[in-house]
GROMACS .gro file of C-alpha atoms in nm:
model
  511
    1MET     CA    1   2.512  -1.831   1.250
    2ILE     CA    2   2.193  -1.755   1.054
    3VAL     CA    3   1.863  -1.769   1.237
    4THR     CA    4   1.522  -1.755   1.058
    5ILE     CA    5   1.218  -1.623   1.241
    6SER     CA    6   0.852  -1.645   1.090
    7THR     CA    7   0.623  -1.355   1.125
    8ALA     CA    8   0.390  -1.170   0.899
    9ALA     CA    9   0.322  -0.825   0.747
   10LEU     CA   10   0.008  -0.655   0.660
   11LEU     CA   11  -0.117  -0.567   0.310
   12GLY     CA   12  -0.436  -0.404   0.323
   13ILE     CA   13  -0.658  -0.606   0.573
   14ASP     CA   14  -0.478  -0.936   0.493
   15ALA     CA   15  -0.133  -1.056   0.589
   16TYR     CA   16   0.156  -1.234   0.406
   17SER     CA   17   0.433  -1.447   0.552
   18ILE     CA   18   0.765  -1.275   0.634
   19GLU     CA   19   1.098  -1.456   0.710
   20LEU     CA   20   1.319  -1.245   0.935
   21GLU     CA   21   1.684  -1.366   0.897
   22VAL     CA   22   1.954  -1.283   1.145
   23ASP     CA   23   2.311  -1.341   1.096
   24LEU     CA   24   2.555  -1.296   1.371
   25SER     CA   25   2.929  -1.291   1.255
   26HIS     CA   26   3.218  -1.256   1.493
   27SER     CA   27   3.456  -1.163   1.198
   28GLY     CA   28   3.499  -0.807   1.096
   29MET     CA   29   3.412  -0.483   1.283
   30PRO     CA   30   3.094  -0.487   1.492
   31ALA     CA   31   2.806  -0.328   1.293
   32PHE     CA   32   2.427  -0.360   1.263
   33ILE     CA   33   2.294  -0.374   0.910
   34MET     CA   34   1.915  -0.402   0.823
   35VAL     CA   35   1.798  -0.477   0.469
   36GLY     CA   36   1.460  -0.558   0.302
   37LEU     CA   37   1.280  -0.224   0.247
   38ALA     CA   38   1.225  -0.150   0.613
   39GLU     CA   39   1.071   0.194   0.687
   40GLY     CA   40   1.137   0.422   0.994
   41ALA     CA   41   0.969   0.231   1.272
   42VAL     CA   42   1.126  -0.104   1.165
   43ARG     CA   43   1.478   0.050   1.131
   44GLU     CA   44   1.430   0.204   1.482
   45ALA     CA   45   1.366  -0.143   1.612
   46LYS     CA   46   1.739  -0.172   1.666
   47GLU     CA   47   1.744   0.079   1.952
   48ARG     CA   48   1.441  -0.065   2.131
   49VAL     CA   49   1.551  -0.428   2.090
   50PHE     CA   50   1.910  -0.374   2.219
   51SER     CA   51   1.774  -0.170   2.528
   52ALA     CA   52   1.506  -0.442   2.594
   53LEU     CA   53   1.774  -0.722   2.577
   54LYS     CA   54   2.015  -0.529   2.807
   55ASN     CA   55   1.736  -0.451   3.058
   56SER     CA   56   1.611  -0.814   3.046
   57GLY     CA   57   1.954  -0.946   3.144
   58PHE     CA   58   2.085  -1.053   2.809
   59ARG     CA   59   2.430  -0.968   2.695
   60LEU     CA   60   2.524  -1.005   2.320
   61PRO     CA   61   2.881  -1.067   2.223
   62PRO     CA   62   3.043  -0.792   1.995
   63SER     CA   63   2.936  -0.900   1.636
   64ARG     CA   64   2.867  -0.789   1.289
   65ILE     CA   65   2.487  -0.836   1.270
   66THR     CA   66   2.290  -0.849   0.940
   67VAL     CA   67   1.922  -0.862   0.939
   68ASN     CA   68   1.717  -0.944   0.621
   69ILE     CA   69   1.347  -0.909   0.611
   70ALA     CA   70   1.225  -1.115   0.323
   71PRO     CA   71   1.075  -1.083   0.075
   72ALA     CA   72   1.313  -0.790   0.033
   73ASP     CA   73   1.123  -0.618  -0.240
   74ILE     CA   74   0.796  -0.541  -0.044
   75ARG     CA   75   0.796  -0.244   0.194
   76LYS     CA   76   0.777  -0.329   0.580
   77GLU     CA   77   0.640  -0.086   0.846
   78GLY     CA   78   0.530  -0.090   1.201
   79THR     CA   79   0.674  -0.208   1.537
   80ALA     CA   80   0.565  -0.576   1.528
   81TYR     CA   81   0.911  -0.676   1.412
   82ASP     CA   82   1.060  -0.610   1.757
   83LEU     CA   83   0.996  -0.930   1.918
   84PRO     CA   84   1.108  -1.153   1.615
   85LEU     CA   85   1.420  -0.950   1.597
   86ALA     CA   86   1.503  -0.981   1.968
   87LEU     CA   87   1.443  -1.367   1.947
   88GLY     CA   88   1.652  -1.382   1.641
   89LEU     CA   89   1.944  -1.210   1.818
   90LEU     CA   90   1.909  -1.438   2.106
   91ALA     CA   91   1.898  -1.748   1.893
   92GLY     CA   92   2.210  -1.624   1.706
   93ALA     CA   93   2.393  -1.570   2.035
   94GLU     CA   94   2.277  -1.930   2.141
   95TYR     CA   95   2.070  -1.816   2.427
   96ILE     CA   96   1.782  -2.007   2.258
   97PRO     CA   97   1.805  -2.327   2.051
   98GLN     CA   98   1.697  -2.244   1.692
   99ASN     CA   99   1.464  -2.547   1.690
  100LYS     CA  100   1.251  -2.402   1.959
  101LEU     CA  101   1.148  -2.127   1.716
  102ALA     CA  102   1.028  -2.367   1.432
  103ASP     CA  103   0.666  -2.360   1.336
  104LEU     CA  104   0.607  -2.052   1.557
  105TYR     CA  105   0.488  -1.712   1.431
  106MET     CA  106   0.542  -1.405   1.659
  107ALA     CA  107   0.480  -1.028   1.665
  108GLY     CA  108   0.506  -0.751   1.915
  109GLU     CA  109   0.643  -0.422   2.011
  110LEU     CA  110   0.916  -0.402   2.284
  111SER     CA  111   0.963  -0.118   2.540
  112LEU     CA  112   1.315  -0.029   2.657
  113SER     CA  113   1.255  -0.242   2.960
  114GLY     CA  114   1.149  -0.542   2.772
  115GLU     CA  115   0.780  -0.522   2.819
  116LEU     CA  116   0.568  -0.647   2.523
  117LYS     CA  117   0.330  -0.380   2.393
  118PRO     CA  118   0.026  -0.447   2.167
  119VAL     CA  119   0.041  -0.407   1.791
  120PRO     CA  120  -0.225  -0.353   1.524
  121GLY     CA  121  -0.336  -0.611   1.278
  122ILE     CA  122  -0.285  -0.915   1.503
  123LEU     CA  123  -0.604  -1.093   1.373
  124PRO     CA  124  -0.493  -1.101   1.010
  125LEU     CA  125  -0.137  -1.215   1.131
  126ALA     CA  126  -0.305  -1.498   1.331
  127LEU     CA  127  -0.515  -1.594   1.029
  128ARG     CA  128  -0.189  -1.593   0.807
  129ALA     CA  129  -0.010  -1.810   1.068
  130ARG     CA  130  -0.280  -2.062   1.063
  131ALA     CA  131  -0.285  -2.069   0.680
  132ALA     CA  132   0.080  -2.125   0.690
  133GLY     CA  133   0.053  -2.428   0.893
  134ALA     CA  134   0.219  -2.293   1.220
  135ARG     CA  135   0.146  -2.469   1.547
  136GLY     CA  136   0.115  -2.137   1.735
  137ILE     CA  137   0.175  -1.770   1.764
  138ILE     CA  138   0.340  -1.559   2.042
  139VAL     CA  139   0.168  -1.217   2.096
  140PRO     CA  140   0.160  -0.946   2.363
  141ALA     CA  141  -0.093  -1.025   2.635
  142ALA     CA  142  -0.309  -0.735   2.529
  143ASN     CA  143  -0.344  -0.884   2.180
  144ALA     CA  144  -0.423  -1.239   2.305
  145ARG     CA  145  -0.805  -1.238   2.294
  146GLU     CA  146  -0.802  -1.095   1.952
  147ALA     CA  147  -0.563  -1.360   1.818
  148ALA     CA  148  -0.757  -1.638   2.002
  149VAL     CA  149  -1.057  -1.570   1.782
  150VAL     CA  150  -0.867  -1.783   1.520
  151GLN     CA  151  -0.959  -2.140   1.590
  152ASN     CA  152  -0.714  -2.433   1.555
  153LEU     CA  153  -0.402  -2.216   1.643
  154GLU     CA  154  -0.226  -2.210   1.976
  155VAL     CA  155  -0.198  -1.849   2.099
  156PHE     CA  156   0.063  -1.770   2.370
  157ALA     CA  157   0.030  -1.446   2.544
  158CYS     CA  158   0.337  -1.302   2.705
  159GLN     CA  159   0.390  -0.998   2.923
  160ASP     CA  160   0.764  -0.934   2.851
  161LEU     CA  161   1.072  -1.063   2.662
  162GLY     CA  162   1.193  -1.258   2.974
  163GLN     CA  163   0.871  -1.456   2.987
  164VAL     CA  164   0.899  -1.556   2.606
  165VAL     CA  165   1.250  -1.676   2.650
  166ARG     CA  166   1.146  -1.878   2.958
  167PHE     CA  167   0.866  -2.029   2.757
  168LEU     CA  168   1.086  -2.125   2.473
  169LEU     CA  169   1.339  -2.284   2.718
  170ASP     CA  170   1.055  -2.492   2.884
  171LYS     CA  171   1.118  -2.303   3.200
  172GLU     CA  172   0.769  -2.159   3.228
  173GLU     CA  173   0.462  -2.320   3.097
  174LEU     CA  174   0.201  -2.103   2.905
  175THR     CA  175  -0.155  -2.215   2.858
  176PRO     CA  176  -0.282  -2.135   2.511
  177GLN     CA  177  -0.544  -1.870   2.507
  178ARG     CA  178  -0.901  -1.968   2.429
  179CYS     CA  179  -1.187  -1.763   2.298
  180ASP     CA  180  -1.548  -1.872   2.293
  181VAL     CA  181  -1.661  -1.714   1.976
  182SER     CA  182  -2.029  -1.818   2.038
  183SER     CA  183  -2.040  -1.635   2.361
  184LEU     CA  184  -1.928  -1.310   2.203
  185TRP     CA  185  -2.276  -1.270   2.033
  186GLN     CA  186  -2.434  -1.341   2.367
  187GLU     CA  187  -2.217  -1.062   2.531
  188ARG     CA  188  -2.313  -0.810   2.273
  189HIS     CA  189  -2.481  -0.522   2.458
  190ALA     CA  190  -2.848  -0.455   2.378
  191PHE     CA  191  -2.907  -0.130   2.175
  192TRP     CA  192  -3.012   0.151   2.406
  193GLN     CA  193  -3.182   0.326   2.125
  194ASP     CA  194  -3.516   0.224   1.960
  195PHE     CA  195  -3.745   0.359   1.683
  196SER     CA  196  -4.027   0.378   1.937
  197GLU     CA  197  -3.851   0.688   2.073
  198VAL     CA  198  -3.900   0.866   1.753
  199LYS     CA  199  -4.225   1.042   1.752
  200GLY     CA  200  -4.391   1.087   1.407
  201GLN     CA  201  -4.212   1.046   1.101
  202GLU     CA  202  -4.380   0.725   0.992
  203ARG     CA  203  -4.281   0.789   0.627
  204ALA     CA  204  -3.920   0.815   0.712
  205LYS     CA  205  -3.945   0.496   0.915
  206ARG     CA  206  -4.106   0.315   0.625
  207ALA     CA  207  -3.828   0.445   0.391
  208ILE     CA  208  -3.577   0.303   0.643
  209GLU     CA  209  -3.748  -0.023   0.657
  210ILE     CA  210  -3.724  -0.052   0.277
  211ALA     CA  211  -3.364   0.066   0.274
  212CYS     CA  212  -3.259  -0.193   0.542
  213ALA     CA  213  -3.457  -0.472   0.377
  214GLY     CA  214  -3.296  -0.417   0.043
  215GLY     CA  215  -2.956  -0.281   0.139
  216HIS     CA  216  -3.033   0.058  -0.022
  217ASN     CA  217  -2.866   0.390   0.030
  218LEU     CA  218  -3.076   0.665   0.173
  219LEU     CA  219  -3.095   1.049   0.177
  220PHE     CA  220  -3.296   1.241   0.443
  221ILE     CA  221  -3.403   1.595   0.347
  222GLY     CA  222  -3.549   1.824   0.602
  223PRO     CA  223  -3.519   2.135   0.836
  224PRO     CA  224  -3.314   2.139   1.140
  225GLY     CA  225  -3.455   1.957   1.429
  226SER     CA  226  -3.689   1.734   1.233
  227GLY     CA  227  -3.513   1.420   1.352
  228LYS     CA  228  -3.281   1.315   1.064
  229THR     CA  229  -2.994   1.232   1.280
  230MET     CA  230  -3.213   1.067   1.545
  231LEU     CA  231  -3.358   0.838   1.270
  232ALA     CA  232  -3.016   0.758   1.116
  233SER     CA  233  -2.866   0.659   1.454
  234ARG     CA  234  -3.127   0.403   1.518
  235ILE     CA  235  -3.078   0.215   1.175
  236PRO     CA  236  -2.832  -0.031   1.329
  237THR     CA  237  -3.100  -0.152   1.566
  238VAL     CA  238  -3.300  -0.304   1.277
  239LEU     CA  239  -3.028  -0.441   1.046
  240PRO     CA  240  -2.968  -0.813   1.056
  241PRO     CA  241  -2.686  -0.929   1.287
  242LEU     CA  242  -2.341  -0.993   1.140
  243SER     CA  243  -2.257  -1.341   1.036
  244PHE     CA  244  -1.913  -1.487   1.171
  245ASP     CA  245  -1.749  -1.422   0.829
  246GLU     CA  246  -1.880  -1.075   0.809
  247ALA     CA  247  -1.761  -1.007   1.173
  248LEU     CA  248  -1.415  -1.133   1.087
  249GLU     CA  249  -1.405  -0.889   0.797
  250VAL     CA  250  -1.515  -0.591   1.003
  251THR     CA  251  -1.272  -0.682   1.284
  252LYS     CA  252  -0.975  -0.712   1.043
  253VAL     CA  253  -1.035  -0.356   0.925
  254TYR     CA  254  -1.052  -0.224   1.288
  255SER     CA  255  -0.747  -0.433   1.388
  256VAL     CA  256  -0.541  -0.294   1.096
  257ALA     CA  257  -0.661   0.062   1.173
  258GLY     CA  258  -0.560   0.011   1.537
  259LYS     CA  259  -0.929   0.098   1.648
  260LEU     CA  260  -1.030  -0.238   1.789
  261PRO     CA  261  -1.139  -0.182   2.152
  262PRO     CA  262  -0.911  -0.383   2.398
  263ASP     CA  263  -1.216  -0.563   2.554
  264GLN     CA  264  -1.365  -0.652   2.209
  265PRO     CA  265  -1.184  -0.920   2.035
  266LEU     CA  266  -1.433  -0.961   1.763
  267ILE     CA  267  -1.691  -0.694   1.634
  268VAL     CA  268  -2.026  -0.857   1.630
  269ALA     CA  269  -2.252  -0.535   1.596
  270ARG     CA  270  -2.279  -0.365   1.255
  271PRO     CA  271  -2.058  -0.048   1.262
  272PHE     CA  272  -2.221   0.308   1.251
  273ARG     CA  273  -1.971   0.578   1.147
  274SER     CA  274  -2.050   0.947   1.139
  275PRO     CA  275  -1.760   1.149   1.024
  276HIS     CA  276  -1.759   1.532   1.048
  277HIS     CA  277  -1.805   1.745   0.735
  278THR     CA  278  -1.453   1.871   0.760
  279ILE     CA  279  -1.300   1.531   0.678
  280SER     CA  280  -1.046   1.501   0.402
  281ASP     CA  281  -1.077   1.248   0.113
  282ALA     CA  282  -0.797   1.032   0.260
  283GLY     CA  283  -0.993   1.029   0.579
  284LEU     CA  284  -1.303   0.915   0.424
  285ILE     CA  285  -1.192   0.658   0.181
  286GLY     CA  286  -0.843   0.581   0.327
  287GLY     CA  287  -0.497   0.700   0.238
  288GLY     CA  288  -0.179   0.853   0.366
  289GLN     CA  289   0.193   0.786   0.277
  290TYR     CA  290   0.122   0.419   0.386
  291PRO     CA  291  -0.257   0.383   0.315
  292ARG     CA  292  -0.470   0.314   0.620
  293PRO     CA  293  -0.840   0.240   0.616
  294GLY     CA  294  -1.081   0.540   0.626
  295GLU     CA  295  -1.433   0.589   0.742
  296LEU     CA  296  -1.569   0.417   0.448
  297SER     CA  297  -1.389   0.084   0.540
  298LEU     CA  298  -1.453   0.134   0.911
  299ALA     CA  299  -1.827   0.130   0.821
  300HIS     CA  300  -1.790  -0.188   0.614
  301ARG     CA  301  -2.102  -0.399   0.652
  302GLY     CA  302  -2.262  -0.129   0.859
  303VAL     CA  303  -2.390   0.238   0.816
  304LEU     CA  304  -2.203   0.533   0.702
  305PHE     CA  305  -2.379   0.847   0.805
  306LEU     CA  306  -2.302   1.175   0.639
  307ASP     CA  307  -2.485   1.460   0.816
  308GLU     CA  308  -2.505   1.800   0.652
  309LEU     CA  309  -2.403   1.640   0.312
  310PRO     CA  310  -2.363   1.960   0.107
  311GLU     CA  311  -2.105   2.094   0.368
  312PHE     CA  312  -1.875   1.825   0.282
  313LYS     CA  313  -1.603   1.931   0.018
  314LYS     CA  314  -1.724   1.834  -0.325
  315HIS     CA  315  -1.409   1.649  -0.423
  316VAL     CA  316  -1.439   1.450  -0.098
  317LEU     CA  317  -1.797   1.338  -0.182
  318GLU     CA  318  -1.702   1.263  -0.549
  319VAL     CA  319  -1.442   0.994  -0.444
  320LEU     CA  320  -1.740   0.798  -0.294
  321ARG     CA  321  -1.881   0.729  -0.641
  322GLN     CA  322  -1.690   0.422  -0.744
  323PRO     CA  323  -1.657   0.267  -0.386
  324LEU     CA  324  -2.039   0.290  -0.351
  325GLU     CA  325  -2.085   0.095  -0.681
  326GLU     CA  326  -1.811  -0.163  -0.616
  327GLY     CA  327  -1.826  -0.207  -0.239
  328ARG     CA  328  -1.449  -0.159  -0.206
  329VAL     CA  329  -1.187   0.106  -0.240
  330THR     CA  330  -0.849   0.077  -0.414
  331ILE     CA  331  -0.573   0.313  -0.308
  332SER     CA  332  -0.275   0.341  -0.535
  333ARG     CA  333   0.060   0.486  -0.457
  334ALA     CA  334   0.394   0.471  -0.644
  335ALA     CA  335   0.523   0.177  -0.428
  336ILE     CA  336   0.213   0.012  -0.350
  337SER     CA  337  -0.153  -0.056  -0.429
  338LEU     CA  338  -0.393  -0.161  -0.154
  339GLU     CA  339  -0.766  -0.260  -0.155
  340TYR     CA  340  -0.988  -0.207   0.139
  341PRO     CA  341  -1.348  -0.321   0.174
  342GLY     CA  342  -1.615  -0.067   0.168
  343ASP     CA  343  -1.967  -0.234   0.137
  344VAL     CA  344  -2.169   0.016   0.320
  345MET     CA  345  -2.527   0.144   0.355
  346LEU     CA  346  -2.493   0.505   0.296
  347VAL     CA  347  -2.721   0.728   0.488
  348ALA     CA  348  -2.701   1.107   0.434
  349ALA     CA  349  -2.886   1.402   0.562
  350LEU     CA  350  -2.921   1.762   0.425
  351ASN     CA  351  -3.127   2.079   0.471
  352PRO     CA  352  -3.355   2.175   0.194
  353CYS     CA  353  -3.170   2.523   0.170
  354PRO     CA  354  -2.888   2.704   0.350
  355CYS     CA  355  -3.106   2.838   0.623
  356GLY     CA  356  -3.298   2.498   0.642
  357TYR     CA  357  -3.648   2.627   0.627
  358LEU     CA  358  -3.747   2.611   0.257
  359GLY     CA  359  -4.113   2.482   0.246
  360ASP     CA  360  -4.139   2.486   0.635
  361ALA     CA  361  -4.472   2.637   0.723
  362ALA     CA  362  -4.373   2.739   1.069
  363HIS     CA  363  -4.049   2.936   0.959
  364GLN     CA  364  -3.986   3.179   0.685
  365CYS     CA  365  -3.709   3.082   0.452
  366THR     CA  366  -3.451   3.370   0.401
  367CYS     CA  367  -3.258   3.220   0.110
  368SER     CA  368  -3.272   3.352  -0.245
  369PRO     CA  369  -3.341   3.117  -0.539
  370MET     CA  370  -2.972   3.163  -0.631
  371GLN     CA  371  -2.854   3.061  -0.284
  372VAL     CA  372  -3.090   2.744  -0.300
  373GLN     CA  373  -2.943   2.658  -0.646
  374ARG     CA  374  -2.583   2.702  -0.538
  375TYR     CA  375  -2.635   2.508  -0.216
  376ARG     CA  376  -2.785   2.203  -0.399
  377SER     CA  377  -2.539   2.224  -0.677
  378ARG     CA  378  -2.274   2.096  -0.429
  379LEU     CA  379  -2.419   1.762  -0.492
  380SER     CA  380  -2.358   1.614  -0.835
  381GLY     CA  381  -2.623   1.416  -1.036
  382PRO     CA  382  -2.406   1.108  -1.044
  383LEU     CA  383  -2.364   1.097  -0.666
  384LEU     CA  384  -2.736   1.141  -0.615
  385ASP     CA  385  -2.811   0.872  -0.859
  386ARG     CA  386  -2.616   0.626  -0.633
  387ILE     CA  387  -2.848   0.717  -0.341
  388ASP     CA  388  -3.167   0.491  -0.388
  389LEU     CA  389  -3.420   0.661  -0.164
  390HIS     CA  390  -3.467   1.043  -0.116
  391VAL     CA  391  -3.695   1.098   0.172
  392GLU     CA  392  -3.850   1.431   0.297
  393VAL     CA  393  -3.853   1.457   0.674
  394PRO     CA  394  -4.071   1.752   0.774
  395ALA     CA  395  -4.073   1.918   1.112
  396VAL     CA  396  -4.279   1.710   1.372
  397PRO     CA  397  -4.623   1.864   1.467
  398TYR     CA  398  -4.707   1.901   1.825
  399ARG     CA  399  -4.974   1.636   1.823
  400ASP     CA  400  -4.695   1.385   1.750
  401LEU     CA  401  -4.466   1.534   2.000
  402LYS     CA  402  -4.713   1.495   2.288
  403GLN     CA  403  -4.729   1.115   2.233
  404THR     CA  404  -4.555   0.903   2.486
  405LYS     CA  405  -4.411   0.652   2.245
  406SER     CA  406  -4.458   0.551   1.879
  407ASP     CA  407  -4.629   0.226   1.780
  408ILE     CA  408  -4.348   0.144   1.537
  409THR     CA  409  -4.067  -0.013   1.737
  410SER     CA  410  -3.728  -0.152   1.635
  411ALA     CA  411  -3.852  -0.499   1.703
  412THR     CA  412  -4.148  -0.485   1.472
  413MET     CA  413  -3.946  -0.319   1.189
  414GLN     CA  414  -3.664  -0.575   1.239
  415GLU     CA  415  -3.901  -0.873   1.209
  416ARG     CA  416  -4.038  -0.754   0.857
  417ILE     CA  417  -3.683  -0.669   0.742
  418PHE     CA  418  -3.565  -1.024   0.847
  419ALA     CA  419  -3.847  -1.179   0.654
  420ALA     CA  420  -3.769  -0.969   0.345
  421ARG     CA  421  -3.396  -1.067   0.367
  422GLU     CA  422  -3.488  -1.436   0.388
  423ILE     CA  423  -3.690  -1.402   0.080
  424GLN     CA  424  -3.383  -1.249  -0.103
  425ALA     CA  425  -3.151  -1.508   0.038
  426GLN     CA  426  -3.349  -1.785  -0.110
  427ARG     CA  427  -3.402  -1.606  -0.437
  428TYR     CA  428  -3.037  -1.523  -0.493
  429ALA     CA  429  -2.886  -1.852  -0.358
  430GLY     CA  430  -2.584  -1.936  -0.570
  431LEU     CA  431  -2.558  -1.599  -0.729
  432HIS     CA  432  -2.332  -1.295  -0.665
  433CYS     CA  433  -2.626  -1.108  -0.533
  434THR     CA  434  -2.717  -1.099  -0.160
  435THR     CA  435  -2.976  -0.822  -0.155
  436ASN     CA  436  -3.187  -0.639  -0.401
  437SER     CA  437  -2.937  -0.353  -0.418
  438ASP     CA  438  -2.684  -0.576  -0.591
  439LEU     CA  439  -2.927  -0.652  -0.882
  440SER     CA  440  -2.790  -0.529  -1.223
  441GLY     CA  441  -2.784  -0.626  -1.577
  442LYS     CA  442  -2.966  -0.952  -1.688
  443TRP     CA  443  -3.050  -1.040  -1.328
  444LEU     CA  444  -3.236  -0.713  -1.281
  445GLU     CA  445  -3.443  -0.794  -1.589
  446HIS     CA  446  -3.489  -1.159  -1.470
  447PHE     CA  447  -3.609  -1.082  -1.112
  448CYS     CA  448  -3.794  -0.758  -1.192
  449PRO     CA  449  -4.018  -0.861  -1.488
  450LEU     CA  450  -4.275  -0.599  -1.594
  451THR     CA  451  -4.591  -0.644  -1.795
  452GLU     CA  452  -4.681  -0.387  -2.062
  453GLN     CA  453  -4.911  -0.209  -1.799
  454GLU     CA  454  -4.608  -0.144  -1.575
  455HIS     CA  455  -4.384  -0.056  -1.868
  456THR     CA  456  -4.623   0.215  -1.977
  457PHE     CA  457  -4.654   0.356  -1.622
  458LEU     CA  458  -4.275   0.359  -1.579
  459GLU     CA  459  -4.219   0.521  -1.911
  460GLY     CA  460  -4.437   0.803  -1.830
  461ALA     CA  461  -4.251   0.857  -1.505
  462VAL     CA  462  -3.912   0.843  -1.650
  463GLN     CA  463  -3.995   1.098  -1.922
  464ARG     CA  464  -4.174   1.338  -1.677
  465LEU     CA  465  -3.911   1.332  -1.410
  466GLY     CA  466  -3.606   1.301  -1.668
  467MET     CA  467  -3.450   1.003  -1.471
  468SER     CA  468  -3.125   0.874  -1.579
  469ALA     CA  469  -3.062   0.515  -1.659
  470ARG     CA  470  -2.910   0.468  -1.318
  471ALA     CA  471  -3.211   0.619  -1.141
  472PHE     CA  472  -3.435   0.394  -1.338
  473THR     CA  473  -3.234   0.091  -1.213
  474ARG     CA  474  -3.288   0.226  -0.869
  475VAL     CA  475  -3.650   0.249  -0.897
  476LEU     CA  476  -3.677  -0.118  -1.005
  477ARG     CA  477  -3.457  -0.228  -0.707
  478ILE     CA  478  -3.661  -0.034  -0.462
  479ALA     CA  479  -3.984  -0.181  -0.608
  480ARG     CA  480  -3.860  -0.526  -0.578
  481THR     CA  481  -3.776  -0.458  -0.207
  482ILE     CA  482  -4.120  -0.308  -0.151
  483ALA     CA  483  -4.270  -0.624  -0.296
  484ASP     CA  484  -4.062  -0.847  -0.079
  485LEU     CA  485  -4.177  -0.662   0.235
  486ALA     CA  486  -4.536  -0.742   0.115
  487ALA     CA  487  -4.443  -1.104   0.029
  488ASP     CA  488  -4.537  -1.035  -0.318
  489THR     CA  489  -4.384  -1.231  -0.595
  490THR     CA  490  -4.444  -1.001  -0.896
  491LEU     CA  491  -4.405  -0.621  -0.932
  492THR     CA  492  -4.711  -0.407  -0.976
  493THR     CA  493  -4.790  -0.044  -1.054
  494LYS     CA  494  -4.844  -0.010  -0.675
  495HIS     CA  495  -4.480  -0.110  -0.595
  496LEU     CA  496  -4.349   0.107  -0.870
  497ALA     CA  497  -4.549   0.416  -0.762
  498GLU     CA  498  -4.421   0.389  -0.410
  499ALA     CA  499  -4.066   0.344  -0.531
  500ILE     CA  500  -4.087   0.648  -0.752
  501ASN     CA  501  -4.224   0.849  -0.453
  502TYR     CA  502  -3.889   0.783  -0.291
  503ARG     CA  503  -3.701   0.979  -0.554
  504SER     CA  504  -3.804   1.333  -0.434
  505LEU     CA  505  -3.494   1.507  -0.571
  506ASP     CA  506  -3.578   1.384  -0.933
  507ARG     CA  507  -3.924   1.542  -0.891
  508GLN     CA  508  -3.796   1.856  -0.756
  509SER     CA  509  -3.558   1.911  -1.040
  510GLN     CA  510  -3.853   1.903  -1.282
  511GLY     CA  511  -4.063   2.123  -1.059
   0.00000   0.00000   0.00000
């Protein structure tokens, strides 16, 4: 008797339908054969499933069992096939009528006792089940809230294999799980950090406002203790909230990576990721034998903060160049090629020299010119060109430190940022652009027109600073954002001058 069970497998952050076919034959020697490009954890399902069946009170007759996981030419990995396999065996042994499994998707890991354990990637699996027209999905209880985010799909949460069988035999009623998605935004905890706590550094706050308003990348340059990390950690407090579609994208990444908090079925706050400088390239952009999302993808739609930027291995930083331009990362292996999202706001910080005190009036720099040059040469020109704003963050003088609080708060900054984002949303309605950082080609020329006076001013700056074509594009985008913050429809030399002022590394290279 051949039994077919519907489930799904992950490919990147999306899922595709899988048919798990089980054939129990009473002719021939008893054996268990699994085909369909199953990797280690899937092949080991046999031991978990047979122990779970025995300890749940089910006895299978001696049989020749053949399991096919179709499509057979795509690699399968993970433990989510345990539950479909167990139910397929029970249906083949006629414990469960096969028609009870129709129109149902299922996934879950089984312990040896038959308990259902959570598995990663349930949100993409539930979305796939709904797209395939399934009436419901059976998942471990710990995954239920995550799956219930998907509307118009019945989600049945079970604690163990016995409960699943009783439900399918109509001996136990299960109420489909519900999730009030709108309430998740209301449950979002308020940020416990605020820009009012940052004393001084008004110029850096202005740069952050510009970067957040236009979706630009940002680099802080300053001595130790000047507040670079403190400023970066507060950037999520002024970014616009995630839309529902954006929240789904982010949650799918965390679900696939197995990093979704158990009490948080949907991520509604923009991520902030700050990996250590010892991270590998696979850890940063994703990878491994079977590729997993890296820190870049975990920061999707949020902030990726790289502190002590020159301390990162040079080849690790260089792999960021293409993802920063395209907003996604493609990981290719011999057997598979996966694409993960990576649309981030990159915020980085570095010291002006190895000791950190070059140009600091209060401390003497102990670095030689050769040491400074070697330190800065760890960052390539093409990478720096992809960072729109270069901002100097000097040490905070005592007169600023003795203030109780700054007049610039996250709320006031957020209000201006929202207004500028609304201007961009109306301007780019129907286009591929969403913020000024997306402008390129003909759209850059169309939305950033310059008069002869602005062209003359900009030509002199480009020649004097030796800007690349990419840096020139960055200046125009930043100027467009500065104009939007001021609600100005046209670009002027005032906007361009401020934009050029945020390219400090270009100026230093010509110093």
